[in-house]
Coordinates of C-alpha atoms and ligand atoms in Angstrom, one line a residue:
X62 CA 0.0 0.0 0.0
X63 CA 2.6 2.7 1.0
X64 CA 4.8 2.0 -2.0
X65 CA 1.9 2.7 -4.4
X66 CA 1.2 6.1 -3.1
X67 CA 4.9 6.9 -3.2
X68 CA 5.4 5.7 -6.7
X69 CA 2.5 8.0 -7.7
X70 CA 4.3 10.8 -5.8
X71 CA 7.5 10.2 -7.8
X72 CA 5.6 10.1 -11.1
X73 CA 4.1 13.5 -10.3
X74 CA 7.6 15.0 -10.4
X75 CA 9.2 16.7 -13.4
X76 CA 10.7 15.6 -15.7
X77 CA 8.0 12.9 -15.8
X78 CA 9.9 10.5 -18.0
X79 CA 13.0 10.5 -15.8
X80 CA 11.0 10.0 -12.6
X81 CA 8.8 7.3 -14.1
X82 CA 11.9 5.3 -15.1
X83 CA 13.4 5.9 -11.7
X84 CA 10.3 4.6 -9.9
X85 CA 10.5 1.4 -11.9
X86 CA 14.2 1.0 -11.1
X87 CA 13.7 1.8 -7.4
X88 CA 11.0 -0.9 -7.3
X89 CA 13.5 -3.5 -8.6
X90 CA 15.9 -5.1 -6.1
X91 CA 19.6 -4.6 -7.1
X92 CA 22.2 -4.9 -4.3
X93 CA 25.7 -5.3 -5.7
X94 CA 26.3 -8.9 -7.0
X95 CA 22.5 -9.5 -7.3
X96 CA 21.6 -7.6 -10.5
X97 CA 19.5 -10.3 -12.2
X98 CA 16.2 -8.6 -11.5
X99 CA 17.3 -5.1 -12.6
X100 CA 18.9 -6.5 -15.7
X101 CA 15.7 -8.2 -16.6
X102 CA 13.8 -5.0 -15.9
X103 CA 16.0 -2.9 -18.1
X104 CA 16.0 -5.5 -20.8
X105 CA 12.2 -5.5 -20.9
X106 CA 12.1 -1.7 -20.8
X107 CA 14.5 -1.3 -23.7
X108 CA 12.8 -4.0 -25.8
X109 CA 9.4 -2.5 -25.1
X110 CA 10.8 0.6 -26.8
X111 CA 12.1 -1.4 -29.8
X112 CA 15.7 -1.1 -28.8
X113 CA 18.4 -3.8 -29.2
X114 CA 20.0 -5.2 -26.0
X115 CA 23.3 -7.0 -25.8
X116 CA 24.7 -8.6 -22.6
X117 CA 28.0 -10.1 -21.7
X118 CA 28.8 -13.0 -19.4
X119 CA 29.5 -10.7 -16.4
X120 CA 26.0 -9.2 -16.7
X121 CA 27.0 -5.9 -18.3
X122 CA 24.5 -4.5 -20.9
X123 CA 24.6 -2.3 -24.0
X124 CA 21.3 -0.9 -25.2
X125 CA 21.7 0.3 -28.8
X126 CA 19.8 3.5 -29.6
X127 CA 19.6 4.6 -33.3
X128 CA 20.3 8.3 -34.0
X129 CA 17.5 10.8 -34.3
X130 CA 16.6 11.4 -38.0
X131 CA 19.3 13.5 -39.6
X132 CA 21.9 12.8 -36.9
X133 CA 23.1 9.4 -38.2
X134 CA 26.5 10.6 -39.2
X135 CA 27.5 11.7 -35.7
X136 CA 30.0 9.6 -33.8
X137 CA 28.5 7.2 -31.2
X138 CA 28.1 8.5 -27.7
X139 CA 28.0 6.2 -24.7
X140 CA 25.7 7.0 -21.8
X141 CA 27.1 5.0 -18.9
X142 CA 26.0 4.0 -15.4
X143 CA 25.9 1.1 -13.0
X144 CA 23.0 -1.3 -12.2
X145 CA 23.8 -2.0 -8.6
X146 CA 23.3 0.0 -5.4
X147 CA 24.8 -0.1 -1.9
X148 CA 22.4 -1.9 0.4
X149 CA 22.5 0.0 3.7
X150 CA 19.6 0.4 6.2
X151 CA 18.7 1.8 9.6
X152 CA 18.9 -0.6 12.5
X153 CA 15.2 -0.3 13.0
X154 CA 14.2 -0.9 9.4
X155 CA 13.3 -4.4 8.1
X156 CA 14.4 -4.6 4.5
X157 CA 15.5 -7.5 2.3
X158 CA 17.5 -5.9 -0.4
X159 CA 17.3 -9.0 -2.6
X160 CA 13.5 -9.0 -2.5
X161 CA 11.9 -5.8 -1.3
X162 CA 11.4 -2.7 -3.4
X163 CA 13.0 0.6 -2.2
X164 CA 10.3 2.9 -0.8
X165 CA 11.0 6.4 -2.0
X166 CA 9.6 9.4 -0.3
X167 CA 9.3 12.9 -1.7
X168 CA 10.3 15.4 1.1
X169 CA 11.1 19.0 1.6
X170 CA 14.1 20.6 3.3
X171 CA 12.7 23.0 5.9
X172 CA 15.6 25.4 5.7
X173 CA 15.7 25.8 1.9
X174 CA 12.3 24.6 0.7
X175 CA 14.1 22.4 -1.7
X176 CA 12.4 19.1 -2.5
X177 CA 14.3 15.9 -2.5
X178 CA 13.6 12.2 -2.7
X179 CA 14.9 9.8 0.0
X180 CA 14.0 6.2 0.9
X181 CA 12.2 4.9 4.0
X182 CA 15.0 3.7 6.2
X183 CA 17.3 2.5 3.4
X184 CA 19.7 3.8 0.8
X185 CA 17.7 5.3 -2.1
X186 CA 19.9 4.0 -4.9
X187 CA 19.7 7.4 -6.7
X188 CA 23.4 6.4 -7.0
X189 CA 23.1 5.3 -9.7
X190 CA 19.4 4.6 -10.4
X191 CA 18.9 8.2 -11.4
X192 CA 21.7 7.9 -13.9
X193 CA 20.1 4.9 -15.5
X194 CA 16.7 6.7 -15.6
X195 CA 18.3 9.8 -17.3
X196 CA 19.9 7.5 -19.9
X197 CA 16.6 5.7 -20.6
X198 CA 14.7 8.9 -20.8
X199 CA 17.2 10.4 -23.3
X200 CA 17.0 7.2 -25.4
X201 CA 13.3 7.0 -25.5
X202 CA 12.1 10.7 -25.6
X203 CA 11.4 11.6 -29.2
X204 CA 12.1 15.3 -28.4
X205 CA 15.7 14.6 -27.6
X206 CA 18.1 15.0 -30.6
X207 CA 21.0 12.7 -30.5
X208 CA 23.5 10.8 -32.6
X209 CA 23.8 7.0 -32.2
X210 CA 23.8 6.1 -28.6
X211 CA 25.0 3.1 -26.6
X212 CA 23.6 2.9 -23.1
X213 CA 26.3 1.0 -21.2
X214 CA 25.3 -0.4 -17.8
X215 CA 27.7 -2.3 -15.6
X216 CA 27.2 -4.7 -12.7
X217 CA 28.9 -4.6 -9.3
X218 CA 30.4 -1.1 -9.4
X219 CA 30.0 -0.6 -5.7
X220 CA 31.7 -3.8 -4.6
X221 CA 34.9 -3.8 -6.7
X222 CA 34.0 -2.6 -10.2
X223 CA 34.2 -6.1 -11.4
X224 CA 31.6 -5.5 -14.1
X225 CA 33.7 -2.7 -15.7
X226 CA 36.9 -4.8 -15.3
X227 CA 35.2 -7.7 -17.2
X228 CA 34.2 -5.6 -20.2
X229 CA 35.5 -6.9 -23.5
X230 CA 37.1 -4.1 -25.7
X231 CA 34.6 -4.9 -28.5
X232 CA 31.5 -4.9 -26.3
X233 CA 31.0 -1.2 -27.1
X234 CA 32.0 0.9 -30.1
X235 CA 31.7 4.5 -28.9
X236 CA 34.8 6.5 -28.0
X237 CA 32.8 9.4 -26.5
X238 CA 31.3 8.7 -23.1
X239 CA 29.1 10.5 -20.7
X240 CA 29.2 8.9 -17.3
X241 CA 26.1 9.7 -15.2
X242 CA 27.4 8.7 -11.8
X243 CA 28.7 12.0 -10.3
X244 CA 26.9 13.7 -7.5
X245 CA 27.2 17.4 -7.8
X246 CA 25.2 19.2 -10.4
X247 CA 27.6 22.1 -10.9
X248 CA 30.6 19.9 -11.6
X249 CA 32.1 18.0 -14.6
X250 CA 34.4 15.3 -13.7
X251 CA 37.3 14.5 -16.0
X252 CA 39.6 12.2 -14.1
X253 CA 40.1 9.7 -11.3
X254 CA 42.9 7.8 -9.6
X255 CA 43.9 4.3 -10.3
X256 CA 45.1 2.0 -7.5
X257 CA 46.9 -1.1 -6.4
X258 CA 47.3 -3.1 -3.2
X259 CA 50.7 -3.8 -1.6
X260 CA 51.2 -6.3 1.1
X261 CA 54.2 -7.0 3.4
X262 CA 54.3 -10.2 5.4
X263 CA 56.7 -11.5 8.0
X264 CA 56.8 -14.7 10.0
X265 CA 58.6 -13.6 13.2
X266 CA 60.0 -16.1 15.7
X267 CA 58.3 -15.9 19.0
X268 CA 60.4 -16.4 22.2
X269 CA 59.5 -16.7 25.9
X270 CA 59.2 -13.3 27.6
X271 CA 61.9 -14.0 30.1
X272 CA 62.1 -13.0 33.8
X273 CA 60.7 -9.8 35.4
X274 CA 58.8 -8.8 32.3
X275 CA 55.7 -6.8 32.6
X276 CA 53.1 -6.6 29.8
X277 CA 50.7 -4.0 28.5
X278 CA 48.2 -3.3 25.8
X279 CA 48.7 0.0 24.0
X280 CA 45.6 1.3 22.2
X281 CA 45.2 4.2 19.8
X282 CA 41.7 5.3 19.0
X283 CA 39.3 8.3 18.6
X284 CA 40.6 9.3 15.1
X285 CA 38.4 10.5 12.3
X286 CA 39.3 7.8 9.7
X287 CA 37.5 8.4 6.4
X288 CA 37.9 7.3 2.8
X289 CA 41.4 6.8 1.7
X290 CA 40.7 8.5 -1.6
X291 CA 38.3 11.3 -0.9
X292 CA 39.6 12.2 2.5
X293 CA 43.4 11.6 2.1
X294 CA 44.2 15.3 1.6
X295 CA 42.9 16.2 5.0
X296 CA 45.9 14.9 6.8
X297 CA 43.9 12.9 9.3
X298 CA 45.7 10.8 11.8
X299 CA 46.6 7.2 10.9
X300 CA 46.2 4.9 13.9
X301 CA 48.9 2.5 12.6
X302 CA 51.4 5.3 12.2
X303 CA 50.6 6.7 15.6
X304 CA 50.9 3.3 17.3
X305 CA 54.3 2.7 15.7
X306 CA 55.5 6.2 16.6
X307 CA 54.5 5.7 20.2
X308 CA 56.1 2.3 20.6
X309 CA 59.3 3.5 19.0
X310 CA 59.7 6.1 21.7
X311 CA 60.2 3.4 24.3
X312 CA 63.7 2.0 25.1
X313 CA 65.0 -0.6 22.7
X314 CA 64.2 -3.6 24.9
X315 CA 60.5 -3.3 24.1
X316 CA 59.1 -6.6 22.6
X317 CA 55.9 -6.9 20.6
X318 CA 53.5 -9.9 21.3
X319 CA 50.7 -8.9 18.9
X320 CA 49.6 -6.0 16.8
X321 CA 46.5 -5.0 14.8
X322 CA 45.1 -1.9 13.3
X323 CA 42.7 -0.6 10.6
X324 CA 39.8 -2.4 9.0
X325 CA 39.8 -2.1 5.2
X326 CA 42.3 -1.1 2.4
X327 CA 40.2 2.0 1.4
X328 CA 39.6 3.3 4.9
X329 CA 42.1 5.5 6.8
X330 CA 42.7 3.5 10.0
X331 CA 40.9 4.9 13.1
X332 CA 42.1 2.4 15.7
X333 CA 45.2 0.2 16.3
X334 CA 46.5 -1.7 19.3
X335 CA 49.5 -3.7 20.3
X336 CA 50.4 -6.0 23.2
X337 CA 54.0 -5.5 24.4
X338 CA 56.2 -6.8 27.1
X339 CA 59.3 -5.2 28.6
X340 CA 61.0 -4.5 32.0
X341 CA 58.8 -2.3 34.1
X342 CA 61.0 0.7 33.6
X343 CA 60.4 0.5 29.8
X344 CA 56.7 0.4 30.2
X345 CA 56.9 3.4 32.5
X346 CA 58.9 5.3 29.9
X347 CA 56.1 4.4 27.4
X348 CA 53.6 5.9 29.8
X349 CA 55.5 9.1 29.7
X350 CA 56.1 9.3 25.9
X351 CA 52.5 8.4 24.9
X352 CA 51.0 11.7 26.0
X353 CA 53.9 13.5 24.2
X354 CA 53.0 11.7 21.0
X355 CA 49.4 12.5 21.5
X356 CA 50.1 16.2 22.0
X357 CA 52.3 16.2 18.8
X358 CA 49.5 14.7 16.7
X359 CA 46.9 17.1 18.0
X360 CA 49.2 20.0 17.0
X361 CA 49.9 18.5 13.6
X362 CA 46.3 17.7 12.6
X363 CA 42.7 18.5 13.4
X364 CA 42.2 15.3 15.4
X365 CA 40.8 16.3 18.7
X366 CA 39.5 13.0 20.1
X367 CA 42.7 11.0 19.8
X368 CA 43.4 8.7 22.7
X369 CA 46.6 6.6 23.4
X370 CA 45.9 4.3 26.3
X371 CA 48.2 1.9 28.1
X372 CA 46.6 -0.9 30.1
X373 CA 48.7 -3.2 32.2
X374 CA 48.2 -6.9 31.5
X375 CA 48.8 -8.6 34.9
X376 CA 49.0 -12.1 33.4
X377 CA 51.8 -11.1 31.1
X378 CA 52.3 -12.7 27.7
X379 CA 53.4 -16.3 26.8
X380 CA 55.8 -15.1 24.1
X381 CA 57.0 -12.1 22.1
X382 CA 59.3 -11.0 19.2
X383 CA 62.9 -10.2 19.9
X384 CA 63.6 -6.6 20.5
X385 CA 65.4 -6.4 17.1
X386 CA 62.4 -7.9 15.2
X387 CA 60.1 -5.6 17.1
X388 CA 62.1 -2.6 16.0
X389 CA 62.3 -3.8 12.4
X390 CA 58.5 -4.1 12.2
X391 CA 57.8 -0.8 13.9
X392 CA 60.4 1.1 11.8
X393 CA 58.9 -0.3 8.7
X394 CA 55.5 1.0 9.7
X395 CA 57.2 4.4 10.2
X396 CA 59.0 4.2 6.9
X397 CA 56.3 3.3 4.5
X398 CA 54.6 6.4 3.1
X399 CA 51.1 7.4 4.2
X400 CA 48.9 10.3 2.9
X401 CA 49.4 12.6 0.0
X402 CA 52.6 11.9 -2.0
X403 CA 52.0 14.4 -4.8
X404 CA 49.5 17.0 -6.1
X405 CA 48.4 17.1 -9.8
X406 CA 50.5 19.7 -11.7
X407 CA 47.7 20.9 -13.8
X408 CA 44.5 20.4 -11.7
X409 CA 44.7 22.7 -8.7
X410 CA 43.8 21.0 -5.5
X411 CA 43.7 17.5 -6.9
X412 CA 45.8 14.8 -5.2
X413 CA 47.7 12.9 -7.9
X414 CA 49.3 10.2 -5.8
X415 CA 48.8 8.9 -2.3
X416 CA 49.1 5.8 -0.1
X417 CA 47.0 4.5 2.7
X418 CA 48.9 2.4 5.4
X419 CA 45.6 0.7 5.9
X420 CA 45.7 -2.5 7.9
X421 CA 48.1 -4.4 10.3
X422 CA 47.2 -7.8 11.6
X423 CA 49.0 -10.5 13.5
X424 CA 48.4 -14.2 14.0
X425 CA 50.2 -16.7 16.2
X426 CA 51.1 -20.0 14.6
X427 CA 49.3 -23.0 16.1
X428 CA 52.4 -24.4 17.7
X429 CA 53.1 -20.9 19.2
X430 CA 56.6 -20.7 17.5
X431 CA 56.0 -17.7 15.3
X432 CA 53.9 -14.6 14.7
X433 CA 52.7 -13.8 11.2
X434 CA 52.4 -10.1 10.7
X435 CA 50.6 -8.7 7.6
X436 CA 50.6 -5.1 6.6
X437 CA 48.1 -4.0 3.9
X438 CA 48.2 -0.8 1.9
X439 CA 46.4 0.8 -1.0
X440 CA 48.3 3.3 -3.3
X441 CA 46.5 5.6 -5.7
X442 CA 47.5 7.7 -8.6
X443 CA 45.9 9.1 -11.8
X444 CA 49.1 8.2 -13.6
X445 CA 50.2 4.6 -14.0
X446 CA 53.9 5.5 -13.8
X447 CA 53.5 7.2 -10.5
X448 CA 51.3 4.4 -9.2
X449 CA 54.1 1.9 -10.1
X450 CA 56.7 4.2 -8.6
X451 CA 54.8 4.3 -5.3
X452 CA 54.2 0.5 -5.3
X453 CA 57.9 -0.1 -5.9
X454 CA 59.0 2.3 -3.2
X455 CA 56.8 0.4 -0.7
X456 CA 57.8 -3.0 -1.9
X457 CA 61.5 -1.9 -1.7
X458 CA 61.1 -0.8 1.9
X459 CA 59.5 -4.2 2.6
X460 CA 62.4 -6.1 1.1
X461 CA 64.9 -4.0 3.0
X462 CA 63.0 -5.0 6.2
X463 CA 63.0 -8.7 5.3
X464 CA 59.3 -9.0 4.5
X465 CA 57.7 -11.1 1.8
X466 CA 56.2 -8.6 -0.6
X467 CA 53.1 -8.9 -2.7
X468 CA 51.1 -6.6 -5.0
X469 CA 47.8 -6.9 -6.9
X470 CA 44.3 -5.7 -7.6
X471 CA 45.6 -3.0 -9.8
X472 CA 43.1 -0.9 -11.7
X473 CA 43.8 2.0 -14.0
X474 CA 43.3 5.7 -13.3
X475 CA 41.8 8.2 -15.7
X476 CA 44.3 11.0 -16.3
X477 CA 42.5 14.3 -16.7
X478 CA 42.6 15.8 -20.1
X479 CA 41.7 19.5 -19.8
X480 CA 41.7 19.7 -23.7
X481 CA 39.1 17.0 -24.2
X482 CA 36.6 17.9 -27.0
X483 CA 33.7 16.4 -25.1
X484 CA 34.6 18.5 -22.1
X485 CA 34.7 21.6 -24.4
X486 CA 31.1 20.9 -25.6
X487 CA 29.9 20.2 -22.0
X488 CA 31.4 23.5 -20.8
X489 CA 29.9 25.6 -23.5
X490 CA 26.5 24.0 -23.1
X491 CA 26.6 24.5 -19.3
X492 CA 27.6 28.2 -19.7
X493 CA 24.8 28.8 -22.3
X494 CA 22.1 27.1 -20.2
X495 CA 23.0 28.3 -16.7
X496 CA 25.1 31.4 -17.2
X497 CA 28.0 30.3 -15.1
X498 CA 31.1 28.1 -15.5
X499 CA 30.9 24.5 -14.3
X500 CA 33.5 23.3 -11.9
X501 CA 35.9 21.0 -13.8
X502 CA 37.2 18.5 -11.3
X503 CA 38.7 15.1 -10.9
X504 CA 38.5 12.8 -7.9
X505 CA 41.2 10.9 -6.1
X506 CA 39.3 7.6 -6.0
X507 CA 38.4 5.0 -8.5
X508 CA 35.5 5.4 -11.0
X509 CA 34.5 3.2 -13.8
X510 CA 35.6 5.7 -16.5
X511 CA 39.3 4.8 -15.8
X512 CA 38.6 1.1 -16.4
X513 CA 36.4 1.6 -19.4
X514 CA 39.0 3.9 -20.9
X515 CA 41.6 1.2 -20.5
X516 CA 39.2 -1.3 -22.1
X517 CA 38.8 1.2 -25.0
X518 CA 42.6 1.2 -25.6
X519 CA 43.1 4.5 -23.7
X520 CA 41.4 6.7 -26.3
X521 CA 38.0 7.3 -24.7
X522 CA 37.0 10.9 -24.4
X523 CA 34.8 10.9 -21.2
X524 CA 33.1 13.4 -19.0
X525 CA 31.1 12.5 -15.8
X526 CA 28.2 14.5 -14.4
X527 CA 25.0 13.9 -12.5
X528 CA 22.4 15.5 -10.3
X529 CA 23.2 16.4 -6.7
X530 CA 23.1 13.4 -4.4
X531 CA 24.0 13.7 -0.7
X532 CA 24.6 10.9 1.8
X533 CA 25.2 8.3 -0.9
X534 CA 25.8 4.8 0.5
X535 CA 23.9 5.6 3.7
X536 CA 20.2 5.6 4.6
X537 CA 20.5 9.5 4.5
X538 CA 20.9 9.4 0.7
X539 CA 18.9 12.1 -1.0
X540 CA 18.6 13.3 -4.6
X541 CA 17.3 16.8 -5.2
X542 CA 14.3 17.2 -7.5
X543 CA 15.4 20.6 -9.1
X544 CA 18.9 19.1 -9.6
X545 CA 17.5 16.2 -11.6
X546 CA 15.6 18.7 -13.8
X547 CA 18.8 20.7 -14.2
X548 CA 20.8 17.6 -15.2
X549 CA 18.1 16.5 -17.6
X550 CA 18.2 19.9 -19.4
X551 CA 21.9 19.7 -19.5
X552 CA 22.0 16.1 -20.8
X553 CA 19.5 16.9 -23.6
X554 CA 21.5 20.0 -24.7
X555 CA 24.8 18.2 -24.6
X556 CA 23.4 15.3 -26.7
X557 CA 22.0 17.7 -29.2
X558 CA 25.4 19.5 -29.5
X559 CA 27.3 16.2 -29.8
X560 CA 24.9 15.1 -32.6
X561 CA 26.2 18.0 -34.7
X562 CA 29.9 16.9 -34.5
Ligands
LIG878 ZN1 27.7 5.2 -8.1

């Protein structure tokens, strides 16, 4: 019952065609890796409009849209977005993302009077459902003038971009691409970072703690964390770095028994902890230096909630690394780079290269003879050469420190091309329609354009834009109604302009 009234509410919004398509998409379950239902829905929708649909083994789809009469000679333009959405819900909301339709609600912001659409207790999936709806509306509205179009929809963008990675180079023909997966309606995105994982692994010998050893747990927490791409320029504290820095202030007879920190490769670590053993005097020294390290970090960053706690462990520890191995590991954590490594020379304010010292974990061997320590990092750069340089720097530090080194999960960046012809068209159209300059930006995180460009042999001319969405990937996700209308006007005008060239 409620979903029907709300669908009606959506369909009352302008532009009608976009919201009608969005209502159908929102009613179709589509969490990442479960795109069967949305694929079937889109296939039926396209075929109902007489359009040809192609799919690949991964589940990616191309919908072929013939040119408007008289525009057949224009080069093919790809309109691109992703099928899947991030399934997040409030604790109090019951929702099965593989079965239940999203329940959209049209709401008004009290402060601004701006109307927006959100969902009842879940992510809305405007990321990227509104992009799919815009593409379908452009393809099926006879008023829209366009050259030949390919609507390229990928699976699994939100959980690893495996759909884009699986694209065959000949699955699409177009070399001009409009990606509809950005979230600020005054910006044109023209670049992103690529990335790769690096991993350092040691198997350290464990030895008994010896006589008169005291033990303690050292915990670092209260940091802001954040996304290792989008937030890396804010110089937020890294719990793994702060832990290593604290422990290295202690006298050299400190011995590590276990260590862990961080949660995911793409998250700046907020918490880390270690269990150490040492003579009582060493732990006392640590108790003095920890507040000093804390004061330094507070002065260096805008972290205000940082805590460094030392809790005595009265039972001690059964075994620990040698002081030399302890030092070797902690020094490595200090030596590997974290944060911004370089800014883009031509895009003011854009981070070009960075690394996140993301995770540290330790596991004792079953027989208690050794401790396996694994350090995980994620490097990013819009330029492949700089990504590889950063990777090799980290692996080099690892080798010098006696670690086994590993790298993988590399995906390509999308190097900004300020001279892109498609960008020039988008800029001109934006200026003509809205009387102001769009922001031209790039992001220091991965987007599908980088991968699709690689699949296209590196000569894709792409621009990304979309209506304003806030709170994406959370139940607070909103898309603004006037912004969807703005984006629709812009898309129509850009397609008409591209149909001339
Ligand atoms: Zn998205």
